[in-house]
Amino acid sequence: MTAADTRRKLLDGAIDTVRAEGLAGTSARSIARTAGVNQALIFYHFDTVDALLAEAARRAAQERVEPYRARFATVTTLAELLAAGRALWAEEEARGNAAVLAQLLAGAQTSPALAEGTAAALGLWSAEVETVLRRVLPESPLAGLLDPVATAQAVSAAFAGLSLFGAIGATPDALGQLEALVALVDDLGPLERRLVARRLARMTDTPKRS
Amino acid sequence: MTAADTRRKLLDGAIDTVRAEGLAGTSARSIARTAGVNQALIFYHFDTVDALLAEAARRAAQERVEPYRARFATVTTLAELLAAGRALWAEEEARGNAAVLAQLLAGAQTSPALAEGTAAALGLWSAEVETVLRRVLPESPLAGLLDPVATAQAVSAAFAGLSLFGAIGATPDALGQLEALVALVDDLGPLERRLVARRLARMTDTPKRS
DNA sequence: GTCTATAACGAGATAGAC
DNA sequence: GTCTATCTCGTTATAGAC
């Protein structure tokens, strides 16, 4: 077995262990068991457990973001973005990847190494959303109201938090609520659009936001 | 020193330790050190560390929700609710209470005892929001669009997740984005209100939501 | 690169004196 | 109720044979 194989097994095993046991149940021993690899090899290849987890987070995000790229590229309206987001969320939630990211994000609070890897992983997701928002938002009446960067970050982080709900009850239909709100304003007729524009102008005259 | 004093010290110490060291750095020993209490007393008074944390989460939520109750009771519009929510969030985030809840929520994934206490704690927050929503939402054009329960849960959970962002970068201005969106639709004039109502009727005819 | 063995330590929890 | 002392186990990490 080559070194690259071992590294790969460990990276996969690390994510699988967090998925199955949570971060609290994730140790060098439990990862090695899941990966089917000797425990000492973790330290040979990655120096520390946290460094392995950070690298695993980065790689996992890359591999999961990639298949959505083509789909996101075809999105031209905010409504389509929300539909794509709904599908993405359903898939990643079902696979437990959202929960994994949330666990690592929680662990990042006390581990600088983990913080760096998790930031990179979450950044890949929000960058993807941000790209689409930059393209789609200007066509919407909501342009100028929503900031692409802040919105993408907020949505990504909120979804990570939402996935933590799994253990304590049913996950609330957050996207459904958001979708309803956005769909109401977005995709309006010309007359309504002018009304919204007027209202927007009034709002930015007397801004309530910081 | 009475037993009630010791219990109180441990409950406070448990929260303080999670706040300062994260859940990963929270142990019977570290809690006892923070509380200035002998380590063995944790098990005498609470049986297990997780049971102490669960009880601490419940109590902390009670004590933090309470001071906002009067403020929330005066809220009559959605815009006011958002303003109150913004103030609440700023305060709890600054105190680190949001991060504590998020840490416990993450730990709840692998500890049934912790899950129960965390569910109760988070439930107190979302119940408060839900109460206001039930009173305020019917007056808004958004009535019938947003479900009070799902919205309250989604907002609470999303904010917990948002607080996890602290360790890996600046917290995005999520409430600002949401506020802009809601403010746009809410608090409309009679003419615009009719337009929104028409659009709502159209949406519910061909529902996109599950 | 991979293995076994083990060092060094902190964890949860308990026994038993006071 | 509170304390000290301790048991037992799992943890990260390393040394050294192969």
Short mmCIF file of N, CA and C in Angstrom, two decimals, chain B residues 30-123:
data_model
loop_
_atom_site.label_atom_id
_atom_site.label_comp_id
_atom_site.label_asym_id
_atom_site.label_seq_id
_atom_site.Cartn_x
_atom_site.Cartn_y
_atom_site.Cartn_z
N SER B 30 -11.67 20.88 35.11
CA SER B 30 -11.61 22.31 34.73
C SER B 30 -12.82 23.07 35.27
N ILE B 31 -13.97 22.43 35.31
CA ILE B 31 -15.15 23.07 35.89
C ILE B 31 -14.93 23.34 37.38
N ALA B 32 -14.43 22.31 38.08
CA ALA B 32 -14.20 22.45 39.51
C ALA B 32 -13.22 23.58 39.81
N ARG B 33 -12.18 23.67 38.98
CA ARG B 33 -11.19 24.73 39.14
C ARG B 33 -11.85 26.10 38.98
N THR B 34 -12.63 26.25 37.91
CA THR B 34 -13.31 27.52 37.66
C THR B 34 -14.27 27.87 38.80
N ALA B 35 -14.97 26.86 39.27
CA ALA B 35 -15.98 27.09 40.30
C ALA B 35 -15.36 27.25 41.69
N GLY B 36 -14.11 26.88 41.84
CA GLY B 36 -13.47 26.92 43.14
C GLY B 36 -14.07 25.90 44.10
N VAL B 37 -14.29 24.72 43.58
CA VAL B 37 -15.00 23.68 44.32
C VAL B 37 -14.29 22.35 44.09
N ASN B 38 -14.38 21.47 45.04
CA ASN B 38 -13.73 20.17 44.87
C ASN B 38 -14.37 19.36 43.75
N GLN B 39 -13.50 18.70 43.01
CA GLN B 39 -13.92 18.00 41.80
C GLN B 39 -14.95 16.90 42.07
N ALA B 40 -14.80 16.22 43.18
CA ALA B 40 -15.68 15.09 43.48
C ALA B 40 -17.12 15.54 43.72
N LEU B 41 -17.30 16.82 44.05
CA LEU B 41 -18.65 17.32 44.36
C LEU B 41 -19.53 17.37 43.12
N ILE B 42 -18.90 17.45 41.97
CA ILE B 42 -19.69 17.42 40.73
C ILE B 42 -20.52 16.14 40.67
N PHE B 43 -19.87 15.03 41.01
CA PHE B 43 -20.54 13.73 40.90
C PHE B 43 -21.50 13.49 42.05
N TYR B 44 -21.19 14.12 43.18
CA TYR B 44 -22.13 14.02 44.31
C TYR B 44 -23.43 14.76 43.98
N HIS B 45 -23.31 15.95 43.40
CA HIS B 45 -24.50 16.79 43.18
C HIS B 45 -25.20 16.53 41.84
N PHE B 46 -24.43 16.11 40.85
CA PHE B 46 -25.03 15.99 39.51
C PHE B 46 -24.81 14.63 38.84
N ASP B 47 -24.15 13.71 39.54
CA ASP B 47 -23.93 12.35 39.01
C ASP B 47 -22.90 12.29 37.88
N THR B 48 -23.16 13.04 36.80
CA THR B 48 -22.21 13.03 35.68
C THR B 48 -21.92 14.46 35.23
N VAL B 49 -20.84 14.63 34.48
CA VAL B 49 -20.48 15.95 33.95
C VAL B 49 -21.54 16.43 32.97
N ASP B 50 -22.00 15.52 32.10
CA ASP B 50 -23.00 15.91 31.10
C ASP B 50 -24.30 16.36 31.74
N ALA B 51 -24.67 15.71 32.84
CA ALA B 51 -25.91 16.11 33.53
C ALA B 51 -25.75 17.51 34.11
N LEU B 52 -24.56 17.80 34.65
CA LEU B 52 -24.30 19.16 35.14
C LEU B 52 -24.41 20.17 34.00
N LEU B 53 -23.80 19.86 32.87
CA LEU B 53 -23.85 20.78 31.73
C LEU B 53 -25.29 20.98 31.25
N ALA B 54 -26.05 19.92 31.22
CA ALA B 54 -27.44 20.01 30.76
C ALA B 54 -28.24 20.93 31.68
N GLU B 55 -28.07 20.72 32.97
CA GLU B 55 -28.78 21.54 33.95
C GLU B 55 -28.32 23.00 33.87
N ALA B 56 -27.03 23.18 33.68
CA ALA B 56 -26.47 24.53 33.57
C ALA B 56 -27.03 25.24 32.35
N ALA B 57 -27.18 24.52 31.24
CA ALA B 57 -27.73 25.11 30.02
C ALA B 57 -29.16 25.58 30.26
N ARG B 58 -29.95 24.73 30.89
CA ARG B 58 -31.34 25.09 31.22
C ARG B 58 -31.41 26.35 32.06
N ARG B 59 -30.65 26.34 33.13
CA ARG B 59 -30.69 27.48 34.05
C ARG B 59 -30.20 28.77 33.40
N ALA B 60 -29.12 28.66 32.66
CA ALA B 60 -28.55 29.85 32.01
C ALA B 60 -29.56 30.45 31.03
N ALA B 61 -30.22 29.60 30.29
CA ALA B 61 -31.21 30.10 29.33
C ALA B 61 -32.34 30.81 30.05
N GLN B 62 -32.82 30.19 31.13
CA GLN B 62 -33.89 30.82 31.92
C GLN B 62 -33.50 32.22 32.36
N GLU B 63 -32.29 32.31 32.92
CA GLU B 63 -31.85 33.59 33.47
C GLU B 63 -31.60 34.65 32.40
N ARG B 64 -31.24 34.20 31.19
CA ARG B 64 -30.96 35.17 30.12
C ARG B 64 -32.22 35.55 29.34
N VAL B 65 -33.17 34.64 29.26
CA VAL B 65 -34.41 34.94 28.53
C VAL B 65 -35.25 35.92 29.34
N GLU B 66 -35.24 35.72 30.61
CA GLU B 66 -36.12 36.49 31.51
C GLU B 66 -36.02 38.01 31.32
N PRO B 67 -34.81 38.60 31.34
CA PRO B 67 -34.74 40.07 31.22
C PRO B 67 -35.26 40.63 29.90
N TYR B 68 -35.39 39.78 28.89
CA TYR B 68 -35.88 40.29 27.61
C TYR B 68 -37.41 40.23 27.52
N ARG B 69 -38.03 39.54 28.44
CA ARG B 69 -39.47 39.27 28.33
C ARG B 69 -40.28 40.58 28.28
N ALA B 70 -39.93 41.50 29.18
CA ALA B 70 -40.66 42.78 29.23
C ALA B 70 -40.49 43.54 27.92
N ARG B 71 -39.27 43.55 27.42
CA ARG B 71 -38.99 44.24 26.17
C ARG B 71 -39.79 43.64 25.02
N PHE B 72 -39.81 42.32 24.95
CA PHE B 72 -40.52 41.64 23.88
C PHE B 72 -42.03 41.88 23.96
N ALA B 73 -42.51 42.07 25.18
CA ALA B 73 -43.95 42.24 25.37
C ALA B 73 -44.45 43.55 24.75
N THR B 74 -43.55 44.53 24.63
CA THR B 74 -43.96 45.83 24.08
C THR B 74 -43.92 45.86 22.55
N VAL B 75 -43.37 44.79 21.96
CA VAL B 75 -43.20 44.75 20.50
C VAL B 75 -44.55 44.53 19.82
N THR B 76 -44.85 45.39 18.83
CA THR B 76 -46.14 45.23 18.14
C THR B 76 -45.99 45.05 16.63
N THR B 77 -44.82 45.37 16.09
CA THR B 77 -44.62 45.16 14.65
C THR B 77 -43.40 44.30 14.41
N LEU B 78 -43.35 43.76 13.20
CA LEU B 78 -42.23 42.92 12.82
C LEU B 78 -40.92 43.70 12.84
N ALA B 79 -41.00 44.97 12.44
CA ALA B 79 -39.80 45.81 12.45
C ALA B 79 -39.26 45.97 13.87
N GLU B 80 -40.18 46.18 14.82
CA GLU B 80 -39.77 46.30 16.21
C GLU B 80 -39.16 45.00 16.74
N LEU B 81 -39.74 43.88 16.30
CA LEU B 81 -39.21 42.59 16.71
C LEU B 81 -37.77 42.42 16.22
N LEU B 82 -37.54 42.84 14.99
CA LEU B 82 -36.19 42.73 14.45
C LEU B 82 -35.21 43.63 15.18
N ALA B 83 -35.68 44.82 15.54
CA ALA B 83 -34.82 45.74 16.30
C ALA B 83 -34.49 45.16 17.67
N ALA B 84 -35.51 44.60 18.33
CA ALA B 84 -35.29 43.98 19.63
C ALA B 84 -34.35 42.79 19.50
N GLY B 85 -34.56 42.02 18.44
CA GLY B 85 -33.71 40.87 18.20
C GLY B 85 -32.26 41.27 17.97
N ARG B 86 -32.07 42.36 17.26
CA ARG B 86 -30.72 42.86 17.01
C ARG B 86 -30.02 43.24 18.31
N ALA B 87 -30.74 43.91 19.19
CA ALA B 87 -30.17 44.31 20.48
C ALA B 87 -29.85 43.07 21.32
N LEU B 88 -30.80 42.14 21.34
CA LEU B 88 -30.60 40.89 22.09
C LEU B 88 -29.36 40.17 21.58
N TRP B 89 -29.27 40.03 20.29
CA TRP B 89 -28.15 39.31 19.69
C TRP B 89 -26.82 39.97 20.03
N ALA B 90 -26.78 41.29 19.92
CA ALA B 90 -25.54 42.01 20.21
C ALA B 90 -25.11 41.74 21.65
N GLU B 91 -26.06 41.77 22.55
CA GLU B 91 -25.75 41.57 23.97
C GLU B 91 -25.27 40.13 24.24
N GLU B 92 -26.04 39.17 23.78
CA GLU B 92 -25.70 37.77 24.08
C GLU B 92 -24.42 37.33 23.37
N GLU B 93 -24.22 37.85 22.19
CA GLU B 93 -22.99 37.55 21.45
C GLU B 93 -21.78 38.11 22.19
N ALA B 94 -21.93 39.35 22.67
CA ALA B 94 -20.82 39.99 23.39
C ALA B 94 -20.50 39.24 24.68
N ARG B 95 -21.52 38.74 25.34
CA ARG B 95 -21.30 38.00 26.58
C ARG B 95 -20.76 36.60 26.33
N GLY B 96 -20.80 36.18 25.08
CA GLY B 96 -20.33 34.82 24.76
C GLY B 96 -21.37 33.76 25.00
N ASN B 97 -22.60 34.17 25.30
CA ASN B 97 -23.64 33.18 25.58
C ASN B 97 -24.09 32.44 24.33
N ALA B 98 -24.05 33.12 23.20
CA ALA B 98 -24.41 32.47 21.95
C ALA B 98 -23.42 31.36 21.63
N ALA B 99 -22.15 31.65 21.87
CA ALA B 99 -21.11 30.65 21.60
C ALA B 99 -21.27 29.46 22.54
N VAL B 100 -21.62 29.72 23.80
CA VAL B 100 -21.82 28.63 24.75
C VAL B 100 -22.94 27.71 24.28
N LEU B 101 -24.04 28.31 23.87
CA LEU B 101 -25.17 27.51 23.40
C LEU B 101 -24.78 26.68 22.18
N ALA B 102 -24.01 27.29 21.30
CA ALA B 102 -23.58 26.58 20.09
C ALA B 102 -22.68 25.40 20.45
N GLN B 103 -21.77 25.61 21.41
CA GLN B 103 -20.90 24.53 21.85
C GLN B 103 -21.70 23.37 22.42
N LEU B 104 -22.66 23.69 23.27
CA LEU B 104 -23.47 22.64 23.87
C LEU B 104 -24.32 21.93 22.82
N LEU B 105 -24.79 22.70 21.86
CA LEU B 105 -25.59 22.12 20.78
C LEU B 105 -24.75 21.13 19.99
N ALA B 106 -23.50 21.47 19.77
CA ALA B 106 -22.60 20.56 19.06
C ALA B 106 -22.35 19.30 19.88
N GLY B 107 -22.16 19.48 21.18
CA GLY B 107 -21.94 18.34 22.05
C GLY B 107 -23.17 17.45 22.17
N ALA B 108 -24.32 18.07 21.96
CA ALA B 108 -25.59 17.33 22.07
C ALA B 108 -25.68 16.22 21.03
N GLN B 109 -24.91 16.36 19.95
CA GLN B 109 -24.95 15.35 18.89
C GLN B 109 -24.54 13.97 19.41
N THR B 110 -23.70 13.93 20.43
CA THR B 110 -23.18 12.64 20.89
C THR B 110 -23.51 12.36 22.35
N SER B 111 -24.25 13.26 22.99
CA SER B 111 -24.61 13.02 24.39
C SER B 111 -26.10 13.24 24.60
N PRO B 112 -26.85 12.17 24.80
CA PRO B 112 -28.31 12.28 25.00
C PRO B 112 -28.66 13.20 26.17
N ALA B 113 -27.89 13.12 27.24
CA ALA B 113 -28.17 13.97 28.41
C ALA B 113 -28.02 15.44 28.03
N LEU B 114 -26.96 15.72 27.32
CA LEU B 114 -26.70 17.08 26.89
C LEU B 114 -27.76 17.54 25.88
N ALA B 115 -28.18 16.62 25.03
CA ALA B 115 -29.18 16.95 24.02
C ALA B 115 -30.47 17.43 24.67
N GLU B 116 -30.84 16.75 25.74
CA GLU B 116 -32.10 17.11 26.40
C GLU B 116 -32.02 18.52 27.01
N GLY B 117 -30.92 18.78 27.72
CA GLY B 117 -30.77 20.11 28.32
C GLY B 117 -30.64 21.21 27.30
N THR B 118 -29.92 20.94 26.24
CA THR B 118 -29.73 21.94 25.20
C THR B 118 -31.04 22.22 24.47
N ALA B 119 -31.81 21.16 24.24
CA ALA B 119 -33.11 21.34 23.59
C ALA B 119 -34.00 22.24 24.43
N ALA B 120 -33.97 22.02 25.73
CA ALA B 120 -34.78 22.85 26.62
C ALA B 120 -34.31 24.30 26.57
N ALA B 121 -33.00 24.50 26.60
CA ALA B 121 -32.44 25.86 26.59
C ALA B 121 -32.80 26.59 25.30
N LEU B 122 -32.56 25.94 24.19
CA LEU B 122 -32.86 26.57 22.91
C LEU B 122 -34.36 26.79 22.75
N GLY B 123 -35.12 25.85 23.31
CA GLY B 123 -36.57 25.96 23.25
C GLY B 123 -37.09 27.20 23.95
#
